[in-house]
XYZ file of C-alpha atoms in Angstrom:
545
model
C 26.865 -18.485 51.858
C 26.428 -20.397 55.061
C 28.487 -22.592 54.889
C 32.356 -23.097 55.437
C 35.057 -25.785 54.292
C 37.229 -27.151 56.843
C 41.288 -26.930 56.433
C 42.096 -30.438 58.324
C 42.570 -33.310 56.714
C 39.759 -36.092 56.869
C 40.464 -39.046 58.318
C 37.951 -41.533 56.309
C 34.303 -41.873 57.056
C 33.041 -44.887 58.484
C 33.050 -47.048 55.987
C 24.789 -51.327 57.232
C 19.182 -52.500 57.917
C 17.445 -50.315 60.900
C 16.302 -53.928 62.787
C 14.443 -54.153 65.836
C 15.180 -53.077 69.028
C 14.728 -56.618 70.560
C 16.587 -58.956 71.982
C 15.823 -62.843 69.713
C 17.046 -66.102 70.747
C 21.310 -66.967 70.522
C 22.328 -67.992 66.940
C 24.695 -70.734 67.032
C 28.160 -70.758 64.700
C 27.745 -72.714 61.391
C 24.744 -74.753 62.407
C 24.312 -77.767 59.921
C 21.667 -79.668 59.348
C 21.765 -83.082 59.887
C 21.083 -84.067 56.297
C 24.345 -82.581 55.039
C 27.270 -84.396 54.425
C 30.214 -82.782 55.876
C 33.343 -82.476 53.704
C 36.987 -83.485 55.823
C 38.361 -80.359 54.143
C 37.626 -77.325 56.248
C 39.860 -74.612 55.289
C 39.270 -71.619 53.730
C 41.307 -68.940 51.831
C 39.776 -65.689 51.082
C 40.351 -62.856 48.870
C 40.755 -59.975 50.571
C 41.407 -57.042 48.413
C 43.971 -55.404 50.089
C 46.644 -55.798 53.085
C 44.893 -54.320 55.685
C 46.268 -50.933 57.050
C 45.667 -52.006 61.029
C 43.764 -55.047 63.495
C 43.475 -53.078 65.929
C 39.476 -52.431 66.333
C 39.832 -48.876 67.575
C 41.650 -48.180 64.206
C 39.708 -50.014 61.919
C 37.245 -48.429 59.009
C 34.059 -49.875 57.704
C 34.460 -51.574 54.417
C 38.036 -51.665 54.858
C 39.929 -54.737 54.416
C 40.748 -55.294 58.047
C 37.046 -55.195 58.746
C 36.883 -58.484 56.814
C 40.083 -59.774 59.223
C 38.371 -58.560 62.520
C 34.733 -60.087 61.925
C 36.504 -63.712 62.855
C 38.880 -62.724 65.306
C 36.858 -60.310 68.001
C 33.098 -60.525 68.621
C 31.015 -57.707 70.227
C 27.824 -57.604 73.196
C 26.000 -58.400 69.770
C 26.199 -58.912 66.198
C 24.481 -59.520 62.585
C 23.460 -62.906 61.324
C 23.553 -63.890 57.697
C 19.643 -62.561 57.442
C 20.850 -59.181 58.924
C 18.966 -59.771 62.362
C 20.544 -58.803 65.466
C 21.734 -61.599 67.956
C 23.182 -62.070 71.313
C 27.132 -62.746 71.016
C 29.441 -61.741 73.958
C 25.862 -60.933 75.734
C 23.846 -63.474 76.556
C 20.807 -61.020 77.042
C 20.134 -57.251 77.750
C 17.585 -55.322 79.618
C 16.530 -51.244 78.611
C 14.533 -48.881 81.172
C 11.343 -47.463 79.847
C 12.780 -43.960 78.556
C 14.970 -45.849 76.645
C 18.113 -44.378 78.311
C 19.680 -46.639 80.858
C 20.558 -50.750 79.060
C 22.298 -53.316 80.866
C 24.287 -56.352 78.783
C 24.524 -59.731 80.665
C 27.564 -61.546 79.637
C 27.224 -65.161 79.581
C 29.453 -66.751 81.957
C 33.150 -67.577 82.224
C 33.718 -66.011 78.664
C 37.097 -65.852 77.946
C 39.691 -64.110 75.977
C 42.117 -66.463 73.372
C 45.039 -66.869 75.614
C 42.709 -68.210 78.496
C 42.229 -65.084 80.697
C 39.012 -63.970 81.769
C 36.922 -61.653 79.938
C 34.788 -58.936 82.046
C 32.386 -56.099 81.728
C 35.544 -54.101 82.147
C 36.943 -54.839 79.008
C 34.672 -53.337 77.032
C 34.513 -50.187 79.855
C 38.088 -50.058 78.502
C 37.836 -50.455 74.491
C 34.694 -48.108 74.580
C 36.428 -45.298 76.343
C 39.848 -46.085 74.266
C 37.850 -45.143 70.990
C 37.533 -41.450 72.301
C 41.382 -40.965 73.674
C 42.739 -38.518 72.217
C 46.396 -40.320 72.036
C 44.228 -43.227 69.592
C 42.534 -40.744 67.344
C 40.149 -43.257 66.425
C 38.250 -43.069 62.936
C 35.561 -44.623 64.590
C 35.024 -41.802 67.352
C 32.509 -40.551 65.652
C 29.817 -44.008 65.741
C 30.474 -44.029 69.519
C 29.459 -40.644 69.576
C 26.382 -41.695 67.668
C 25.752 -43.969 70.039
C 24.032 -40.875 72.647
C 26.185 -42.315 75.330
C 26.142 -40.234 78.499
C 29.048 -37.181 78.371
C 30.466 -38.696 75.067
C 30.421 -35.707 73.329
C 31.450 -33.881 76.114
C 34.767 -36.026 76.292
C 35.553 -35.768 72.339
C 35.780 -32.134 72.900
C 38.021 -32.306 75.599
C 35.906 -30.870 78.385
C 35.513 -33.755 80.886
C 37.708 -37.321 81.481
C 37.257 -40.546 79.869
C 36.174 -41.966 83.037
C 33.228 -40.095 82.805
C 31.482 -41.550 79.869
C 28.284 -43.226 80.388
C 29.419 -47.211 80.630
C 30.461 -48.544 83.786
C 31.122 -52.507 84.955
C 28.320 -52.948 87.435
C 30.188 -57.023 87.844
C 32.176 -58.969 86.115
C 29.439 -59.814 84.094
C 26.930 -56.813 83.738
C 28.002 -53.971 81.535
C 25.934 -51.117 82.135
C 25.278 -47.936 79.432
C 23.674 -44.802 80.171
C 22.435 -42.691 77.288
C 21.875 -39.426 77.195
C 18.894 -39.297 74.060
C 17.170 -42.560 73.155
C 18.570 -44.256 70.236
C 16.375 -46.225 68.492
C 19.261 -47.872 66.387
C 21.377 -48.641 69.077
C 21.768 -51.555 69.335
C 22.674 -51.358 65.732
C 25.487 -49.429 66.755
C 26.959 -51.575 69.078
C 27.252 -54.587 67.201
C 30.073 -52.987 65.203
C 33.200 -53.639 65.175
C 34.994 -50.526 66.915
C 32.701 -52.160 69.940
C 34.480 -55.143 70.676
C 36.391 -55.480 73.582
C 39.768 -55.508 74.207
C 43.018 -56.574 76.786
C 44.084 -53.888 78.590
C 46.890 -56.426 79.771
C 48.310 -57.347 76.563
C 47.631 -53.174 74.797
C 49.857 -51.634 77.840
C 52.497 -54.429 77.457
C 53.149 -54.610 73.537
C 51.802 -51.141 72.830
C 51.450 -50.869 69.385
C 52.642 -53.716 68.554
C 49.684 -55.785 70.567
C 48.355 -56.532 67.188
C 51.457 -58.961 66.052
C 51.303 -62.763 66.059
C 52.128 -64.533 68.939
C 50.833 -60.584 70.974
C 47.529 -60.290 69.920
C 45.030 -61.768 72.354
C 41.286 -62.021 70.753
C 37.762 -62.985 71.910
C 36.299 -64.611 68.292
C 35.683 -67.194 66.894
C 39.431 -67.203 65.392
C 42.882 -66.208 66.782
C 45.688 -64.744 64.655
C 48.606 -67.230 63.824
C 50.124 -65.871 61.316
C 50.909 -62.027 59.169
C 53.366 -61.782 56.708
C 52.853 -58.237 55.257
C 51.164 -58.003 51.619
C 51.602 -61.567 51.530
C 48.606 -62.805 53.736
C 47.126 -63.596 57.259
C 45.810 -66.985 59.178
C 44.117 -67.206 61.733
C 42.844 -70.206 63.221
C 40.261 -71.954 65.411
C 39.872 -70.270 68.890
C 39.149 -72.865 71.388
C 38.600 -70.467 73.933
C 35.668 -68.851 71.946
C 32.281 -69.533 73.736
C 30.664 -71.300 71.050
C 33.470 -73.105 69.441
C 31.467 -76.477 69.376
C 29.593 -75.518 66.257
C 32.634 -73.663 64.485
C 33.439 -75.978 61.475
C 36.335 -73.776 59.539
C 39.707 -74.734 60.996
C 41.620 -72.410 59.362
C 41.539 -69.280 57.209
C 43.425 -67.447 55.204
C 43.419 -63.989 53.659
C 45.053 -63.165 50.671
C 45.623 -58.843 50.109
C 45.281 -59.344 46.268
C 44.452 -56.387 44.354
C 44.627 -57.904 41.367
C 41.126 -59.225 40.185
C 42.748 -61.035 37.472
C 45.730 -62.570 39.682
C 42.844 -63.838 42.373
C 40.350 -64.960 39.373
C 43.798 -66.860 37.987
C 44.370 -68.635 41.220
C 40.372 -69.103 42.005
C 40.843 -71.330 38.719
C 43.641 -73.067 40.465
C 41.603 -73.992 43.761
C 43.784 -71.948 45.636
C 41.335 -69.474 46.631
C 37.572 -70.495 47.595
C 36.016 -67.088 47.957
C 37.392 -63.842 45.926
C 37.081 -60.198 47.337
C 35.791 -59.475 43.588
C 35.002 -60.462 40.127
C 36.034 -58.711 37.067
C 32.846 -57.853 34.453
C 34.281 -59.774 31.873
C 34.180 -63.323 34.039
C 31.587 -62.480 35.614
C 28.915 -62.413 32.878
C 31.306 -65.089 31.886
C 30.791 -67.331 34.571
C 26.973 -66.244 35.249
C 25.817 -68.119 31.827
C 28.350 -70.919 32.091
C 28.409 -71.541 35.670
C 26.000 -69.465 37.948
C 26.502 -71.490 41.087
C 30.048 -70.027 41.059
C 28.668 -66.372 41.620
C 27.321 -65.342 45.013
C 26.177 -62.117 45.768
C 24.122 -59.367 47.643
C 23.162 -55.660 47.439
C 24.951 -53.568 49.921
C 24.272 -50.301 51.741
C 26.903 -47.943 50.058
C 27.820 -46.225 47.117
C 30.601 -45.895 44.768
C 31.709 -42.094 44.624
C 33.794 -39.485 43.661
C 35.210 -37.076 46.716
C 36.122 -33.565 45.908
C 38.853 -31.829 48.094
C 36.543 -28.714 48.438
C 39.748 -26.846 49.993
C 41.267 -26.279 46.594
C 40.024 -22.783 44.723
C 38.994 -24.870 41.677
C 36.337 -26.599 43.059
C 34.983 -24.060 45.650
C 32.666 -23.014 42.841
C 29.354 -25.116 42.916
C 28.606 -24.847 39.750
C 31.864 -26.615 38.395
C 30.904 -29.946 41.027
C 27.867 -29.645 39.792
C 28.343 -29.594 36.011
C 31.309 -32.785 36.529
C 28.428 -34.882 38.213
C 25.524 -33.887 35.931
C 27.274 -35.082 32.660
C 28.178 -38.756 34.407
C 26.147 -40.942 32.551
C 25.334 -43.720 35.545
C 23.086 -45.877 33.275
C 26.360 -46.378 30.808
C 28.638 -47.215 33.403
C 26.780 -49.372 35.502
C 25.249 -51.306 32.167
C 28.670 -51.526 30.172
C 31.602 -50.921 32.668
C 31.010 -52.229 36.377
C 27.783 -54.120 34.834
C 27.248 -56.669 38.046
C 23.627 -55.114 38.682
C 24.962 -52.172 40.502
C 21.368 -49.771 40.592
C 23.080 -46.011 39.143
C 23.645 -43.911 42.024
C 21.563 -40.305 41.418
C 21.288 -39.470 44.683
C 24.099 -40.316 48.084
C 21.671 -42.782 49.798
C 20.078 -46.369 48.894
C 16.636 -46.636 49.569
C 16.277 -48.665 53.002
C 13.854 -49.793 55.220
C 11.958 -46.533 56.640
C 13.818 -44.610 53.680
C 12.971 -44.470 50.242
C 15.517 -43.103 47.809
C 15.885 -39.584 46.714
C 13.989 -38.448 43.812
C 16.834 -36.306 41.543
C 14.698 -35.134 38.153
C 18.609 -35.303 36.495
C 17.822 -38.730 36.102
C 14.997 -38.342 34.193
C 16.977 -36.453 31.343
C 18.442 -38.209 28.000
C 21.836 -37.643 28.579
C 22.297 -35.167 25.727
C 20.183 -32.438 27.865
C 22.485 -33.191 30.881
C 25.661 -32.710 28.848
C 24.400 -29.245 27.522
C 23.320 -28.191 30.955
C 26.933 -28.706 32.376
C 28.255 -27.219 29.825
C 26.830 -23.812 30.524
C 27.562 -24.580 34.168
C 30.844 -24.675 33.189
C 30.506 -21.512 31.091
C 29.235 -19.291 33.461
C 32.113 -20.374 36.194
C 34.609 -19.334 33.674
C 35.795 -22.222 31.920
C 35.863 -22.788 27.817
C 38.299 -24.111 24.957
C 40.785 -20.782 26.252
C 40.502 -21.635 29.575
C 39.857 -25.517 30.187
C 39.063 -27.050 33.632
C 42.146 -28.818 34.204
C 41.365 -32.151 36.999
C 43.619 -35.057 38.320
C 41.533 -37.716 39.509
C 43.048 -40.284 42.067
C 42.000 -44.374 42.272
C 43.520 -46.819 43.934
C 44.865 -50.219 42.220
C 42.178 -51.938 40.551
C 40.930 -52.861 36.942
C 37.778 -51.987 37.791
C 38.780 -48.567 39.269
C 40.757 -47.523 36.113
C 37.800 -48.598 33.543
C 35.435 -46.541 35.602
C 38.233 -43.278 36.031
C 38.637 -43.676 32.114
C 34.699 -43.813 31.139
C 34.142 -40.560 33.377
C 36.681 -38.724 31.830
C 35.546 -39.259 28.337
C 32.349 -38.223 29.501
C 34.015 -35.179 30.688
C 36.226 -34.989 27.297
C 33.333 -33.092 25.389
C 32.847 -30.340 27.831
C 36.955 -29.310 27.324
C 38.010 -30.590 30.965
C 40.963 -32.244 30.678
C 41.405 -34.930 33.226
C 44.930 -36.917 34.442
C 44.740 -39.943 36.237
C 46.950 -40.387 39.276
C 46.710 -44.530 40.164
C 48.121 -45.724 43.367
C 48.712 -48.031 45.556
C 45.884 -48.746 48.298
C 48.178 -47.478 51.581
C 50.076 -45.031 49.398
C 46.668 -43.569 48.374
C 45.002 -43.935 51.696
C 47.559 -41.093 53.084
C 47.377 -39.523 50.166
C 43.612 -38.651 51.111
C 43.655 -38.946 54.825
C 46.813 -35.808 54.478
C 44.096 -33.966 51.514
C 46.637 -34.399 48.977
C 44.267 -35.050 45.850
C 41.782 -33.169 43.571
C 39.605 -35.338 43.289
C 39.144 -39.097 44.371
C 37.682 -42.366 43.440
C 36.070 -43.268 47.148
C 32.885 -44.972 48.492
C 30.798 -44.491 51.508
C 29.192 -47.552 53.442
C 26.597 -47.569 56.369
C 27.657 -49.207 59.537
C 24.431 -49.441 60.493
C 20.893 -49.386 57.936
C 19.370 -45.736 59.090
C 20.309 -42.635 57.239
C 22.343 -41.279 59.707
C 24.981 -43.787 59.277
C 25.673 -42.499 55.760
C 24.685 -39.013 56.190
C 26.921 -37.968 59.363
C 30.080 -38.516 57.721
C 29.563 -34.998 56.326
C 29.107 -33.056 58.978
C 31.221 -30.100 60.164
C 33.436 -31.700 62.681
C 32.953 -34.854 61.363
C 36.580 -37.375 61.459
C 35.895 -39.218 58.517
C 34.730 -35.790 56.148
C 37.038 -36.341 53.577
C 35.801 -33.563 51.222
C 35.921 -30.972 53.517
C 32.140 -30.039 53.212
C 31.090 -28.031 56.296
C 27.378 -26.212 55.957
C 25.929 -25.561 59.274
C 22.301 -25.955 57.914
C 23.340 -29.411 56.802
C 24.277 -30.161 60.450
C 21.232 -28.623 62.301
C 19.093 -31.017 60.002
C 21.035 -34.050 61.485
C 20.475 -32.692 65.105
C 16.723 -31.957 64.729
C 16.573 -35.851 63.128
C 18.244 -37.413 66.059
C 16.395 -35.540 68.462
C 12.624 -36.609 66.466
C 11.618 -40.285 67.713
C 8.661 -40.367 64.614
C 10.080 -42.300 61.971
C 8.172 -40.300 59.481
C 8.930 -37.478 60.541
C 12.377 -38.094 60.956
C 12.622 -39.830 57.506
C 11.360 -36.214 56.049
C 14.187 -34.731 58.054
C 16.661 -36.776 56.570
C 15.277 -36.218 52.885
C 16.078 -32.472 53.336
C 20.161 -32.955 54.328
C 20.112 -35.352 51.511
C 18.959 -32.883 49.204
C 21.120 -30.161 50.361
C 24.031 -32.381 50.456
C 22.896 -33.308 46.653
C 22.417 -29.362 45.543
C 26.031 -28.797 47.097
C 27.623 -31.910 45.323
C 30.704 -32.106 47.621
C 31.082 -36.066 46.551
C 29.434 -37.417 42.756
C 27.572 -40.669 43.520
C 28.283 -42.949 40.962
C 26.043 -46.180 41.720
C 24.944 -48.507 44.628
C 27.208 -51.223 45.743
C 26.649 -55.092 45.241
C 28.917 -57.635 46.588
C 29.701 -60.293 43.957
C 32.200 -62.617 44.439
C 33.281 -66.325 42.912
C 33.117 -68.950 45.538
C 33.535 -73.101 45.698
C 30.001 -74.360 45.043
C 30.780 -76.617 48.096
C 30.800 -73.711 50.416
C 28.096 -73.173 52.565
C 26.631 -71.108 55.570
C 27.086 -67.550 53.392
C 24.966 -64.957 54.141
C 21.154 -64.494 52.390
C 20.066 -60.776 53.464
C 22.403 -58.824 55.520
C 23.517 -55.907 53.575
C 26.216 -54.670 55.527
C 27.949 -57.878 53.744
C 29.958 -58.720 56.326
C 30.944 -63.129 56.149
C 31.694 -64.433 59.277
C 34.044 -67.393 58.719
C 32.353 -69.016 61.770
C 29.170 -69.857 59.916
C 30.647 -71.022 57.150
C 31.396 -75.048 56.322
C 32.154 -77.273 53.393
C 30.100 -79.830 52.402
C 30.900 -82.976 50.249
C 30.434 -82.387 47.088
């Protein structure tokens, strides 16, 4: 074999459309046309799944529930609009040299940060290099390094200083970036949200604790007022944001309910005006009684199962292999999750410059897959005598526990005998970050829309490899892609470590993410195409109804 699985823990991968490299004109906040008739109510309260395990940008994870926290309260050189383009934000424009390898931001002027201090290039010389401290251990360490930024990788593996990655402040308001490789996604890249800046000032002062109310200084759109632990958090209009003028939410509130049923019950109630999610049942429900109450986009990530590949049971291919071959995805996704989700054969969405996998399994009636696991599961030792004993982990949800019950009934007839081990989301975010599970309900989103994204979170050293999956081969495929500047060629590239990732089955795709929510029909401004499904509260408005 030649490949290895790694004894540390993961740390969680990064938690998406490859746009073009081009700088378009500034989007403004919740622009309204002039037609519309402006409701006096503008606050919001959001459902938000879960109480979100840190603010602090260097410690958030994609598709987390922070994430959803951190999109109104910081704001990057650049961001995503609701049609997935990238737009200036903190930068008012940017320049690139011909190779591709040298960029310079221009922040517009007199930006400032919530409490009224200035904002410089320097501040984001000081949250970039902070995301590759040791001392942070940052689950987002790994995008920056994506990023090709001069001596990056150099610093993550301890052989040079922070001060010597590739950004410097050239002035106040030029930030500089040197890469070493171009990156045709980068500016992708940087419009995430490990990129924002941060104070210096306020992060030595409070320490850890910079990220309390009444501490935190921010550069959005929002400022945090108010967190009362798995309760919820406000935030409220920043008027120190530069575009505040067209910001039309006052207020906003997130709720950490992981209860689909205790957020649909208070929806009802008009408590809540957008929900984190909607439970099958109300939502075919509400989609023939009341389909302006359902909003919703496809999303680039996928619903999985992870294996912890460091426990002797599952070292043996063929026993991942038989457990994901007798899933049947068309079942689940058409009677259990059943919100258009497209059944997830292979790791990867198709995307633009990417078209999906072709896996012949999904061609089968499900009757040949069954039999074909089963003498998988024969030949690696396991029968009636010997059964395949499995605990599988999930994290609250209804959802979550419908899907972990369907799978192992699917699972019943070849004599594995599965426990399910539901917890709490913190409780069982340790529980996989320490590799204290068998195997876990998990999901895997792109922070940007290129392959990579997806795809690097199983490399050898990656931080966020939760599985444990470590195949050299894998990893050289990655290197030659990033290294190829022909699309198709690189697209080709990227089919191959999809299909050896898929032949070594160290996570079961189960289907493609959607985002459905319910929302208040009055609520406008929400997003039409960008598939990372991020809402910024700052385009969003009421209107009278």
């Amino acid at each position: 074999m030649f490949y290895r699985f790694a004894v540390r823990p993961a740390r969680r991968w990064l938690s998406p459309l490859l746009l073009g490299l081009m700088a378009v004109p500034p989007s403004l906040a919740s622009s309204v046309v002039e037609q519309t008739y402006i409701s006096d109510r503008q606050t919001l309260v959001k459902g938000n799944g879960a109480e979100p395990e840190s603010l602090d940008p260097a410690l958030i994870r994609s598709g987390f529930p922070g994430e959803v926290v951190l999109v109104d309260l910081f704001e990057g050189l650049v961001s995503e609009d609701g049609q997935g383009m990238i737009v200036p934000a903190q930068a008012q424009r940017w320049e690139t040299s011909e190779d591709g390898l040298v960029w310079r931001f221009f922040l517009r002027p007199q930006l400032k940060w919530s409490n009224g201090e200035p904002l410089t290039a320097r501040d984001f010389v000081y949250a970039w290099r902070r995301l590759l401290n040791p001392a942070q251990a940052s689950p987002s360490a790994g995008l920056l390094l994506a990023t090709g930024i001069n001596n990056a990788q150099s610093i993550y593996a301890g052989a040079l200083d922070l001060d010597a990655l590739g950004v410097e402040a050239e002035s106040d308001q030029i930030l500089k970036v040197t890469l070493e490789r171009p990156v045709p996604y980068f500016l992708q890249l940087v419009s995430q949200r490990p990129f924002v800046p941060v104070n210096e000032r306020v992060i030595t002062q409070f320490g850890k604790q910079w990220t309390q109310p009444g501490k935190m200084v921010s550069n959005g759109p929002y400022k945090l007022a108010s967190w009362v632990v798995n309760e919820r958090i406000e935030a409220e209009r920043n008027p120190q944001y530069w575009d505040d003028a067209h910001t039309r939410i006052q207020r906003v509130t997130y709720l950490p309910l992981a209860s689909q049923h205790g957020e649909r019950l208070r929806y009802e109630a008009g408590e809540i005006q957008l929900t984190n999610k909607v439970a099958l049942e109300y939502y075919q429900k509400t989609m023939q009684e009341a389909p302006e109450r359902i909003w919703g986009l496809p999303l680039l990530g996928t619903y999985l199962y992870t294996f912890n590949l460091n426990l002797p049971e599952l070292q043996d291919v063929r026993v991942r292999q038989a457990l994901s071959m007798a899933i049947d995805r068309y079942l689940l996704t058409e009677k259990v999750s059943g919100q258009g989700e497209r059944p997830a054969w292979s790791l990867l969405p198709a995307m633009p410059g990417y078209d999906e996998l072709d896996i012949p399994l999904s061609r089968e009636d499900q009757s040949t897959r069954l039999a074909r696991a089963a003498a998988l599961l024969a030949q690696a030792g396991y029968n009636s005598a010997h059964p395949l004993r499995l605990t599988l982990t999930y994290n609250t949800s209804e959802n979550h526990k419908k899907l972990a019950l369907a799978v192992a009934a699917m699972w019943k007839p070849l004599g594995v005998e599965v426990s399910l081990n539901n917890m709490e989301w913190n409780a069982y975010q340790v529980a996989k970050n320490s590799g204290d599970f068998m195997l876990a309900r998990s999901f895997l989103f792109g922070d940007y829309v290129e392959p990579s994204s997806m795809l690097g979170s199983f490399r050898c050293q990656d931080p966020q490899n939760e599985s444990g999956y470590c195949n050299p081969a894998f990893d050289g495929l990655l290197q030659q892609a990033s290294e190829t500047l022909d699309a198709n060629v690189r697209s080709g590239i990227y089919h191959q470590a999809e299909q050896l990732l898929m032949e070594e089955v160290p996570v079961i795709p189960v289907y493609h993410y959607n985002q459905m929510r319910l929302v208040d029909p009055a609520l406008r401004g929400l997003p039409s195409r960008n598939l990372k499904g991020a809402i910024a509260t700052k385009d969003l408005y009421f209107s009278q109804p």
